[in-house]
PDB file of C-alpha atoms in Angstrom:
ATOM      1  CA  MET A  12      -6.002 -21.046  20.960  1.00  0.00           C
ATOM      2  CA  HIS A  13      -2.948 -20.203  18.929  1.00  0.00           C
ATOM      3  CA  LEU A  14       0.060 -21.488  20.879  1.00  0.00           C
ATOM      4  CA  LEU A  15       3.639 -20.620  20.295  1.00  0.00           C
ATOM      5  CA  SER A  16       6.574 -22.713  20.691  1.00  0.00           C
ATOM      6  CA  GLY A  17      10.409 -21.777  21.232  1.00  0.00           C
ATOM      7  CA  HIS A  18      10.749 -22.147  17.457  1.00  0.00           C
ATOM      8  CA  ALA A  19       8.051 -19.640  16.647  1.00  0.00           C
ATOM      9  CA  ARG A  20       8.820 -17.119  13.730  1.00  0.00           C
ATOM     10  CA  THR A  21       8.161 -13.661  14.549  1.00  0.00           C
ATOM     11  CA  ALA A  22       7.567 -10.446  12.370  1.00  0.00           C
ATOM     12  CA  GLY A  23       5.826  -7.242  13.077  1.00  0.00           C
ATOM     13  CA  ILE A  24       4.904  -3.737  11.903  1.00  0.00           C
ATOM     14  CA  LEU A  25       7.142  -0.599  12.693  1.00  0.00           C
ATOM     15  CA  GLY A  26       5.352   2.748  12.885  1.00  0.00           C
ATOM     16  CA  TRP A  27       4.969   5.731  15.136  1.00  0.00           C
ATOM     17  CA  PRO A  28       2.167   5.563  16.106  1.00  0.00           C
ATOM     18  CA  VAL A  29       1.205   2.029  15.078  1.00  0.00           C
ATOM     19  CA  ASP A  30      -2.019   1.230  17.019  1.00  0.00           C
ATOM     20  CA  HIS A  31      -4.216   2.132  14.085  1.00  0.00           C
ATOM     21  CA  SER A  32      -2.590  -0.629  11.927  1.00  0.00           C
ATOM     22  CA  ARG A  33      -4.777  -3.330  10.647  1.00  0.00           C
ATOM     23  CA  SER A  34      -1.542  -5.364   9.775  1.00  0.00           C
ATOM     24  CA  PRO A  35      -1.748  -7.496  12.983  1.00  0.00           C
ATOM     25  CA  ARG A  36      -5.177  -8.762  12.305  1.00  0.00           C
ATOM     26  CA  LEU A  37      -4.309  -9.415   8.725  1.00  0.00           C
ATOM     27  CA  HIS A  38      -1.268 -11.436   9.262  1.00  0.00           C
ATOM     28  CA  GLY A  39      -2.839 -13.066  12.342  1.00  0.00           C
ATOM     29  CA  LEU A  40      -5.724 -14.555  10.166  1.00  0.00           C
ATOM     30  CA  TRP A  41      -3.073 -15.880   7.848  1.00  0.00           C
ATOM     31  CA  LEU A  42      -1.144 -17.509  10.668  1.00  0.00           C
ATOM     32  CA  ARG A  43      -4.167 -19.195  12.130  1.00  0.00           C
ATOM     33  CA  ARG A  44      -5.537 -20.306   8.819  1.00  0.00           C
ATOM     34  CA  HIS A  45      -2.209 -21.992   7.924  1.00  0.00           C
ATOM     35  CA  GLY A  46      -1.479 -23.226  11.392  1.00  0.00           C
ATOM     36  CA  ILE A  47       1.852 -21.492  11.449  1.00  0.00           C
ATOM     37  CA  ASP A  48       3.981 -21.373  14.735  1.00  0.00           C
ATOM     38  CA  GLY A  49       4.458 -17.754  14.526  1.00  0.00           C
ATOM     39  CA  ALA A  50       3.310 -14.252  15.549  1.00  0.00           C
ATOM     40  CA  TYR A  51       3.056 -10.685  13.988  1.00  0.00           C
ATOM     41  CA  LEU A  52       3.232  -7.894  16.415  1.00  0.00           C
ATOM     42  CA  PRO A  53       2.513  -4.084  16.407  1.00  0.00           C
ATOM     43  CA  LEU A  54       5.976  -2.271  17.127  1.00  0.00           C
ATOM     44  CA  PRO A  55       5.664   1.325  18.069  1.00  0.00           C
ATOM     45  CA  VAL A  56       9.035   2.806  17.440  1.00  0.00           C
ATOM     46  CA  ARG A  57      10.080   6.532  17.756  1.00  0.00           C
ATOM     47  CA  PRO A  58      11.697   8.022  14.747  1.00  0.00           C
ATOM     48  CA  GLU A  59      14.986   8.616  16.540  1.00  0.00           C
ATOM     49  CA  ARG A  60      15.219   4.906  17.660  1.00  0.00           C
ATOM     50  CA  PHE A  61      14.125   3.485  14.243  1.00  0.00           C
ATOM     51  CA  ALA A  62      17.618   2.227  12.927  1.00  0.00           C
ATOM     52  CA  ASP A  63      18.597   0.824  16.222  1.00  0.00           C
ATOM     53  CA  SER A  64      15.343  -0.830  16.709  1.00  0.00           C
ATOM     54  CA  VAL A  65      15.457  -2.609  13.458  1.00  0.00           C
ATOM     55  CA  ARG A  66      19.042  -3.979  14.047  1.00  0.00           C
ATOM     56  CA  ALA A  67      17.816  -5.161  17.516  1.00  0.00           C
ATOM     57  CA  LEU A  68      14.914  -6.996  15.970  1.00  0.00           C
ATOM     58  CA  ALA A  69      17.361  -8.752  13.573  1.00  0.00           C
ATOM     59  CA  ASP A  70      19.377  -9.731  16.282  1.00  0.00           C
ATOM     60  CA  LEU A  71      16.544 -10.983  18.288  1.00  0.00           C
ATOM     61  CA  GLY A  72      15.645 -13.549  15.586  1.00  0.00           C
ATOM     62  CA  PHE A  73      12.604 -11.667  13.898  1.00  0.00           C
ATOM     63  CA  ARG A  74      12.140 -12.798  10.237  1.00  0.00           C
ATOM     64  CA  GLY A  75      11.375  -9.273   9.208  1.00  0.00           C
ATOM     65  CA  ALA A  76       8.770  -6.504   9.475  1.00  0.00           C
ATOM     66  CA  ASN A  77       6.483  -4.109   7.630  1.00  0.00           C
ATOM     67  CA  VAL A  78       7.288  -0.461   7.718  1.00  0.00           C
ATOM     68  CA  THR A  79       4.698   2.316   7.788  1.00  0.00           C
ATOM     69  CA  ILE A  80       4.503   6.070   8.446  1.00  0.00           C
ATOM     70  CA  PRO A  81       6.798   7.814   9.309  1.00  0.00           C
ATOM     71  CA  HIS A  82       9.557   5.227   8.850  1.00  0.00           C
ATOM     72  CA  LYS A  83       9.565   4.207   5.097  1.00  0.00           C
ATOM     73  CA  GLU A  84      12.461   6.385   4.040  1.00  0.00           C
ATOM     74  CA  ALA A  85      14.458   5.645   7.154  1.00  0.00           C
ATOM     75  CA  ALA A  86      13.883   1.912   6.282  1.00  0.00           C
ATOM     76  CA  PHE A  87      15.532   2.451   2.870  1.00  0.00           C
ATOM     77  CA  ALA A  88      18.523   3.977   4.653  1.00  0.00           C
ATOM     78  CA  VAL A  89      18.970   1.066   7.164  1.00  0.00           C
ATOM     79  CA  CYS A  90      18.925  -1.691   4.602  1.00  0.00           C
ATOM     80  CA  ASP A  91      22.074  -3.523   3.671  1.00  0.00           C
ATOM     81  CA  ARG A  92      20.244  -4.543   0.319  1.00  0.00           C
ATOM     82  CA  VAL A  93      17.255  -3.011  -1.528  1.00  0.00           C
ATOM     83  CA  ASP A  94      15.585  -4.370  -4.420  1.00  0.00           C
ATOM     84  CA  ALA A  95      14.352  -2.698  -7.834  1.00  0.00           C
ATOM     85  CA  THR A  96      11.002  -1.892  -6.205  1.00  0.00           C
ATOM     86  CA  ALA A  97      12.321   0.051  -3.418  1.00  0.00           C
ATOM     87  CA  HIS A  98      14.732   1.956  -5.558  1.00  0.00           C
ATOM     88  CA  ARG A  99      11.967   2.988  -7.873  1.00  0.00           C
ATOM     89  CA  ALA A 100       9.632   3.830  -4.939  1.00  0.00           C
ATOM     90  CA  GLY A 101      12.456   5.576  -2.937  1.00  0.00           C
ATOM     91  CA  ALA A 102      11.147   3.910   0.149  1.00  0.00           C
ATOM     92  CA  VAL A 103      11.018   0.523   1.954  1.00  0.00           C
ATOM     93  CA  ASN A 104       7.914  -0.833   3.438  1.00  0.00           C
ATOM     94  CA  THR A 105       8.870  -4.599   3.705  1.00  0.00           C
ATOM     95  CA  LEU A 106      12.053  -5.772   5.687  1.00  0.00           C
ATOM     96  CA  VAL A 107      13.466  -9.243   5.562  1.00  0.00           C
ATOM     97  CA  PHE A 108      16.294 -10.216   7.757  1.00  0.00           C
ATOM     98  CA  ARG A 109      18.338 -13.027   5.986  1.00  0.00           C
ATOM     99  CA  ASP A 110      21.797 -14.284   6.517  1.00  0.00           C
ATOM    100  CA  GLY A 111      22.808 -11.497   8.836  1.00  0.00           C
ATOM    101  CA  MET A 112      21.443  -8.873   6.172  1.00  0.00           C
ATOM    102  CA  ILE A 113      18.690  -6.398   6.291  1.00  0.00           C
ATOM    103  CA  GLU A 114      16.898  -6.446   2.997  1.00  0.00           C
ATOM    104  CA  GLY A 115      14.287  -4.092   1.796  1.00  0.00           C
ATOM    105  CA  SER A 116      11.519  -4.004  -0.791  1.00  0.00           C
ATOM    106  CA  ASN A 117       8.531  -2.038  -1.443  1.00  0.00           C
ATOM    107  CA  THR A 118       5.315  -3.961  -2.150  1.00  0.00           C
ATOM    108  CA  ASP A 119       2.863  -0.878  -2.333  1.00  0.00           C
ATOM    109  CA  GLY A 120       3.095  -0.830  -6.209  1.00  0.00           C
ATOM    110  CA  TRP A 121       2.658  -4.568  -6.516  1.00  0.00           C
ATOM    111  CA  GLY A 122      -0.405  -4.582  -4.173  1.00  0.00           C
ATOM    112  CA  PHE A 123      -1.834  -1.975  -6.267  1.00  0.00           C
ATOM    113  CA  LEU A 124      -1.547  -3.720  -9.359  1.00  0.00           C
ATOM    114  CA  ALA A 125      -2.814  -6.808  -7.900  1.00  0.00           C
ATOM    115  CA  ASN A 126      -5.851  -5.190  -6.484  1.00  0.00           C
ATOM    116  CA  CYS A 127      -6.714  -3.700  -9.804  1.00  0.00           C
ATOM    117  CA  ALA A 128      -6.278  -7.161 -11.429  1.00  0.00           C
ATOM    118  CA  GLU A 129      -8.712  -8.592  -9.132  1.00  0.00           C
ATOM    119  CA  ALA A 130     -11.212  -5.602  -8.915  1.00  0.00           C
ATOM    120  CA  ALA A 131     -11.020  -4.706 -12.675  1.00  0.00           C
ATOM    121  CA  PRO A 132      -9.845  -7.823 -14.533  1.00  0.00           C
ATOM    122  CA  GLY A 133     -10.373  -6.391 -18.035  1.00  0.00           C
ATOM    123  CA  TRP A 134      -8.034  -3.365 -17.244  1.00  0.00           C
ATOM    124  CA  ARG A 135      -4.212  -3.474 -18.067  1.00  0.00           C
ATOM    125  CA  ALA A 136      -1.630  -0.837 -17.342  1.00  0.00           C
ATOM    126  CA  ALA A 137      -0.798  -0.752 -21.141  1.00  0.00           C
ATOM    127  CA  ALA A 138      -4.592   0.201 -21.837  1.00  0.00           C
ATOM    128  CA  GLY A 139      -3.808   3.905 -21.872  1.00  0.00           C
ATOM    129  CA  PRO A 140      -2.657   7.009 -19.882  1.00  0.00           C
ATOM    130  CA  VAL A 141      -3.241   7.149 -16.130  1.00  0.00           C
ATOM    131  CA  VAL A 142      -3.830  10.263 -14.156  1.00  0.00           C
ATOM    132  CA  ILE A 143      -2.612  10.256 -10.593  1.00  0.00           C
ATOM    133  CA  LEU A 144      -3.772  12.607  -7.906  1.00  0.00           C
ATOM    134  CA  GLY A 145      -0.984  13.493  -5.513  1.00  0.00           C
ATOM    135  CA  ALA A 146       2.866  13.413  -5.568  1.00  0.00           C
ATOM    136  CA  GLY A 147       3.753  11.619  -2.131  1.00  0.00           C
ATOM    137  CA  GLY A 148       5.309   8.209  -1.391  1.00  0.00           C
ATOM    138  CA  SER A 149       2.156   6.430  -2.380  1.00  0.00           C
ATOM    139  CA  ALA A 150       1.936   8.197  -5.798  1.00  0.00           C
ATOM    140  CA  ARG A 151       5.597   7.422  -6.431  1.00  0.00           C
ATOM    141  CA  ALA A 152       5.125   3.679  -5.747  1.00  0.00           C
ATOM    142  CA  VAL A 153       2.038   3.556  -7.837  1.00  0.00           C
ATOM    143  CA  ALA A 154       3.552   5.456 -10.726  1.00  0.00           C
ATOM    144  CA  ALA A 155       6.538   3.407 -10.726  1.00  0.00           C
ATOM    145  CA  ALA A 156       4.427   0.008 -10.674  1.00  0.00           C
ATOM    146  CA  LEU A 157       2.308   1.346 -13.551  1.00  0.00           C
ATOM    147  CA  LEU A 158       5.284   2.481 -15.721  1.00  0.00           C
ATOM    148  CA  ASP A 159       7.038  -0.852 -15.256  1.00  0.00           C
ATOM    149  CA  ALA A 160       3.904  -2.510 -16.159  1.00  0.00           C
ATOM    150  CA  GLY A 161       3.661  -0.915 -19.457  1.00  0.00           C
ATOM    151  CA  CYS A 162       1.615   2.325 -18.937  1.00  0.00           C
ATOM    152  CA  PRO A 163       2.328   4.521 -21.893  1.00  0.00           C
ATOM    153  CA  ARG A 164       2.089   7.767 -19.971  1.00  0.00           C
ATOM    154  CA  VAL A 165       1.408   8.970 -16.249  1.00  0.00           C
ATOM    155  CA  THR A 166       0.380  12.464 -15.489  1.00  0.00           C
ATOM    156  CA  LEU A 167       0.713  13.798 -11.921  1.00  0.00           C
ATOM    157  CA  VAL A 168      -1.791  16.378 -10.458  1.00  0.00           C
ATOM    158  CA  ASN A 169      -0.746  17.949  -7.076  1.00  0.00           C
ATOM    159  CA  ARG A 170      -1.624  20.932  -5.223  1.00  0.00           C
ATOM    160  CA  THR A 171       2.194  21.854  -5.008  1.00  0.00           C
ATOM    161  CA  PRO A 172       3.286  21.477  -8.633  1.00  0.00           C
ATOM    162  CA  ALA A 173       6.919  21.822  -7.624  1.00  0.00           C
ATOM    163  CA  ARG A 174       6.623  18.424  -5.681  1.00  0.00           C
ATOM    164  CA  ALA A 175       5.115  16.739  -8.685  1.00  0.00           C
ATOM    165  CA  GLU A 176       7.843  17.932 -10.984  1.00  0.00           C
ATOM    166  CA  ALA A 177      10.462  16.732  -8.647  1.00  0.00           C
ATOM    167  CA  LEU A 178       8.639  13.225  -8.630  1.00  0.00           C
ATOM    168  CA  ALA A 179       8.368  13.264 -12.471  1.00  0.00           C
ATOM    169  CA  ARG A 180      12.194  13.682 -12.481  1.00  0.00           C
ATOM    170  CA  ALA A 181      12.867  11.091 -10.060  1.00  0.00           C
ATOM    171  CA  LEU A 182      10.751   8.495 -11.932  1.00  0.00           C
ATOM    172  CA  GLY A 183      11.890   9.467 -15.385  1.00  0.00           C
ATOM    173  CA  GLY A 184      10.120   8.112 -18.508  1.00  0.00           C
ATOM    174  CA  PRO A 185       6.866   9.139 -19.763  1.00  0.00           C
ATOM    175  CA  VAL A 186       5.675  11.177 -16.731  1.00  0.00           C
ATOM    176  CA  ALA A 187       4.017  14.543 -17.081  1.00  0.00           C
ATOM    177  CA  VAL A 188       2.692  17.187 -14.505  1.00  0.00           C
ATOM    178  CA  ALA A 189      -0.527  19.160 -15.068  1.00  0.00           C
ATOM    179  CA  ASP A 190      -2.456  21.682 -13.028  1.00  0.00           C
ATOM    180  CA  ARG A 191      -5.851  20.002 -13.873  1.00  0.00           C
ATOM    181  CA  PRO A 192      -6.502  16.224 -14.507  1.00  0.00           C
ATOM    182  CA  PRO A 193      -6.440  15.514 -18.253  1.00  0.00           C
ATOM    183  CA  LEU A 194      -9.220  12.983 -18.131  1.00  0.00           C
ATOM    184  CA  GLU A 195     -10.063  12.870 -22.065  1.00  0.00           C
ATOM    185  CA  GLY A 196      -8.852   9.536 -23.194  1.00  0.00           C
ATOM    186  CA  ALA A 197      -7.365   8.440 -19.745  1.00  0.00           C
ATOM    187  CA  ALA A 198      -7.630   4.619 -19.092  1.00  0.00           C
ATOM    188  CA  MET A 199      -7.393   5.282 -15.098  1.00  0.00           C
ATOM    189  CA  LEU A 200      -7.731   7.831 -12.561  1.00  0.00           C
ATOM    190  CA  VAL A 201      -6.097   7.062  -9.272  1.00  0.00           C
ATOM    191  CA  ASN A 202      -6.319   9.133  -6.081  1.00  0.00           C
ATOM    192  CA  THR A 203      -3.252   8.676  -3.716  1.00  0.00           C
ATOM    193  CA  THR A 204      -3.931  11.679  -1.659  1.00  0.00           C
ATOM    194  CA  SER A 205      -5.854  11.800   1.787  1.00  0.00           C
ATOM    195  CA  LEU A 206      -8.727  13.490   0.080  1.00  0.00           C
ATOM    196  CA  GLY A 207     -12.006  11.474   0.851  1.00  0.00           C
ATOM    197  CA  MET A 208     -10.745  10.218   4.240  1.00  0.00           C
ATOM    198  CA  PRO A 209     -12.884  11.062   7.335  1.00  0.00           C
ATOM    199  CA  GLY A 210     -13.127  14.811   7.931  1.00  0.00           C
ATOM    200  CA  GLN A 211     -11.861  15.687   4.366  1.00  0.00           C
ATOM    201  CA  PRO A 212     -13.770  16.145   1.214  1.00  0.00           C
ATOM    202  CA  GLY A 213     -13.199  14.128  -1.888  1.00  0.00           C
ATOM    203  CA  PRO A 214     -11.377  15.396  -4.866  1.00  0.00           C
ATOM    204  CA  ALA A 215     -13.345  18.092  -6.544  1.00  0.00           C
ATOM    205  CA  ILE A 216     -13.290  16.487 -10.001  1.00  0.00           C
ATOM    206  CA  ASP A 217     -15.903  16.417 -12.786  1.00  0.00           C
ATOM    207  CA  LEU A 218     -15.588  12.679 -14.090  1.00  0.00           C
ATOM    208  CA  ALA A 219     -17.538  13.464 -17.057  1.00  0.00           C
ATOM    209  CA  PRO A 220     -14.654  13.535 -19.503  1.00  0.00           C
ATOM    210  CA  LEU A 221     -13.458   9.961 -18.505  1.00  0.00           C
ATOM    211  CA  PRO A 222     -14.208   7.394 -21.189  1.00  0.00           C
ATOM    212  CA  ALA A 223     -16.759   4.898 -20.383  1.00  0.00           C
ATOM    213  CA  ARG A 224     -14.181   2.150 -20.129  1.00  0.00           C
ATOM    214  CA  ALA A 225     -12.044   3.994 -17.671  1.00  0.00           C
ATOM    215  CA  VAL A 226     -11.250   2.790 -14.154  1.00  0.00           C
ATOM    216  CA  VAL A 227     -11.341   4.802 -11.110  1.00  0.00           C
ATOM    217  CA  ALA A 228      -9.129   3.916  -8.167  1.00  0.00           C
ATOM    218  CA  ASP A 229      -8.632   5.275  -4.597  1.00  0.00           C
ATOM    219  CA  ILE A 230      -6.020   4.114  -2.222  1.00  0.00           C
ATOM    220  CA  VAL A 231      -8.130   5.376   0.724  1.00  0.00           C
ATOM    221  CA  TYR A 232      -9.982   2.545   2.469  1.00  0.00           C
ATOM    222  CA  VAL A 233     -11.597   4.552   5.157  1.00  0.00           C
ATOM    223  CA  PRO A 234     -14.496   4.680   4.190  1.00  0.00           C
ATOM    224  CA  ARG A 235     -14.567   1.780   1.853  1.00  0.00           C
ATOM    225  CA  GLU A 236     -16.385   3.637  -0.709  1.00  0.00           C
ATOM    226  CA  THR A 237     -15.030   7.332  -0.894  1.00  0.00           C
ATOM    227  CA  ALA A 238     -16.934  10.013  -2.529  1.00  0.00           C
ATOM    228  CA  LEU A 239     -14.807   9.714  -5.634  1.00  0.00           C
ATOM    229  CA  LEU A 240     -15.580   6.058  -6.008  1.00  0.00           C
ATOM    230  CA  ALA A 241     -19.377   6.821  -5.352  1.00  0.00           C
ATOM    231  CA  ALA A 242     -19.339   9.411  -8.101  1.00  0.00           C
ATOM    232  CA  ALA A 243     -17.575   6.855 -10.458  1.00  0.00           C
ATOM    233  CA  ARG A 244     -20.149   4.154  -9.751  1.00  0.00           C
ATOM    234  CA  ALA A 245     -22.973   6.551 -10.480  1.00  0.00           C
ATOM    235  CA  ARG A 246     -21.397   6.996 -13.889  1.00  0.00           C
ATOM    236  CA  GLY A 247     -21.293   3.513 -14.497  1.00  0.00           C
ATOM    237  CA  LEU A 248     -17.370   3.202 -14.419  1.00  0.00           C
ATOM    238  CA  ALA A 249     -15.223   0.420 -13.031  1.00  0.00           C
ATOM    239  CA  VAL A 250     -13.919   1.098  -9.587  1.00  0.00           C
ATOM    240  CA  VAL A 251     -11.018  -0.164  -7.518  1.00  0.00           C
ATOM    241  CA  GLU A 252     -11.413   0.264  -3.647  1.00  0.00           C
ATOM    242  CA  GLY A 253      -8.417   0.931  -1.482  1.00  0.00           C
ATOM    243  CA  LEU A 254      -8.660  -1.880   1.089  1.00  0.00           C
ATOM    244  CA  GLY A 255      -7.401  -4.432  -1.488  1.00  0.00           C
ATOM    245  CA  MET A 256      -4.224  -2.683  -1.951  1.00  0.00           C
ATOM    246  CA  LEU A 257      -3.578  -3.048   1.789  1.00  0.00           C
ATOM    247  CA  LEU A 258      -4.395  -6.720   1.679  1.00  0.00           C
ATOM    248  CA  HIS A 259      -2.429  -7.573  -1.523  1.00  0.00           C
ATOM    249  CA  GLN A 260       0.866  -5.632  -0.448  1.00  0.00           C
ATOM    250  CA  ALA A 261       1.030  -7.748   2.588  1.00  0.00           C
ATOM    251  CA  ARG A 262       1.312 -11.099   0.710  1.00  0.00           C
ATOM    252  CA  PRO A 263       5.036 -10.932  -0.335  1.00  0.00           C
ATOM    253  CA  GLY A 264       6.214 -10.130   3.193  1.00  0.00           C
ATOM    254  CA  PHE A 265       4.184 -13.038   4.775  1.00  0.00           C
ATOM    255  CA  ALA A 266       5.608 -15.344   2.190  1.00  0.00           C
ATOM    256  CA  ALA A 267       9.241 -14.357   2.971  1.00  0.00           C
ATOM    257  CA  TRP A 268       8.670 -14.456   6.794  1.00  0.00           C
ATOM    258  CA  PHE A 269       6.508 -17.512   7.381  1.00  0.00           C
ATOM    259  CA  GLY A 270       7.122 -19.712   4.124  1.00  0.00           C
ATOM    260  CA  VAL A 271       3.437 -19.625   2.798  1.00  0.00           C
ATOM    261  CA  THR A 272       2.125 -17.456   0.064  1.00  0.00           C
ATOM    262  CA  PRO A 273      -1.331 -16.347   1.427  1.00  0.00           C
ATOM    263  CA  ALA A 274      -4.646 -15.666  -0.307  1.00  0.00           C
ATOM    264  CA  VAL A 275      -6.794 -12.635  -0.361  1.00  0.00           C
ATOM    265  CA  ASP A 276     -10.448 -13.557  -0.037  1.00  0.00           C
ATOM    266  CA  ASP A 277     -13.785 -12.384   1.328  1.00  0.00           C
ATOM    267  CA  GLU A 278     -12.963 -13.762   4.910  1.00  0.00           C
ATOM    268  CA  LEU A 279      -9.817 -11.680   5.085  1.00  0.00           C
ATOM    269  CA  ARG A 280     -11.671  -8.609   3.870  1.00  0.00           C
ATOM    270  CA  ASP A 281     -14.344  -9.253   6.649  1.00  0.00           C
ATOM    271  CA  VAL A 282     -11.854  -9.632   9.361  1.00  0.00           C
ATOM    272  CA  VAL A 283      -9.514  -6.632   8.222  1.00  0.00           C
ATOM    273  CA  GLY A 284     -12.215  -4.232   7.118  1.00  0.00           C
ATOM    274  CA  GLY A 285     -15.582  -5.378   8.451  1.00  0.00           C
ATOM    275  CA  ASP A 286     -15.739  -2.515  10.719  1.00  0.00           C
ATOM    276  CA  ILE A 287     -14.904   0.104   8.395  1.00  0.00           C
ATOM    277  CA  PRO A 288     -17.746   2.333   7.337  1.00  0.00           C
ATOM    278  CA  LEU A 289     -18.919   1.763   3.919  1.00  0.00           C
ATOM    279  CA  ARG A 290     -19.357   5.460   3.369  1.00  0.00           C
ATOM    280  CA  GLN A 291     -18.399   8.648   5.163  1.00  0.00           C
ATOM    281  CA  SER A 292     -21.054   9.972   7.512  1.00  0.00           C
ATOM    282  CA  GLN A 293     -22.618  13.076   6.304  1.00  0.00           C
ATOM    283  CA  GLY A 294     -22.893  14.284   9.826  1.00  0.00           C
TER     284      GLY A 294
END
């Protein structure tokens, strides 16, 4: 039994809704593994109460919190300080309460790169151009991380070109917008949209133009192997599943709140994703 004392450190995840989140079981495993006197809680907060709730958590002695949909931009606004990752992503997913200050960062891009390094160890951001499907918050975090890690060019492909163009302007640097994925010569293709999730088709893309050494990544993790990843595997391409990004992005926050840098391993994957279907049911 995991017992708490009056000195227990506490953190949690803010969202609306938040009952779908796998973060409590993720952080819960790490807390038990390291014998930490602490707890990580699901914190359902309505959007109109978000700022007041964050300040209340800080006043109650919480060490910090993760932030999920729909609060990531509101979290940016409530912070006293935000780091470079949050500025680049335009949103905050990790809050740390320290010395009376609310500090914010965005670990999504970091988690994406760490997941890629683990799943495709021969790949590097500087290996060549990257094509990103989508232009939302996840696309921004991934693109910013890739550019900062040395990616020579990012091309955004989105069903609403104006949104992709706005994101390209916000990111700056070697970012282009295209109406079709320019796969010839690309070192990586990344899906940051919801395509491939249950009830949705996968991206309608012919992967044939991708070079044999290219990597295909999908941030969707339900199912574990999306239609896009299955098509990439069938062509013999290296793939990066989405679950690892969820696991890796959690590590910096845990370290800041609980004082231990945790590991991502097979036990964690089983606990967090063991009940996720491997592939989408065909009905």
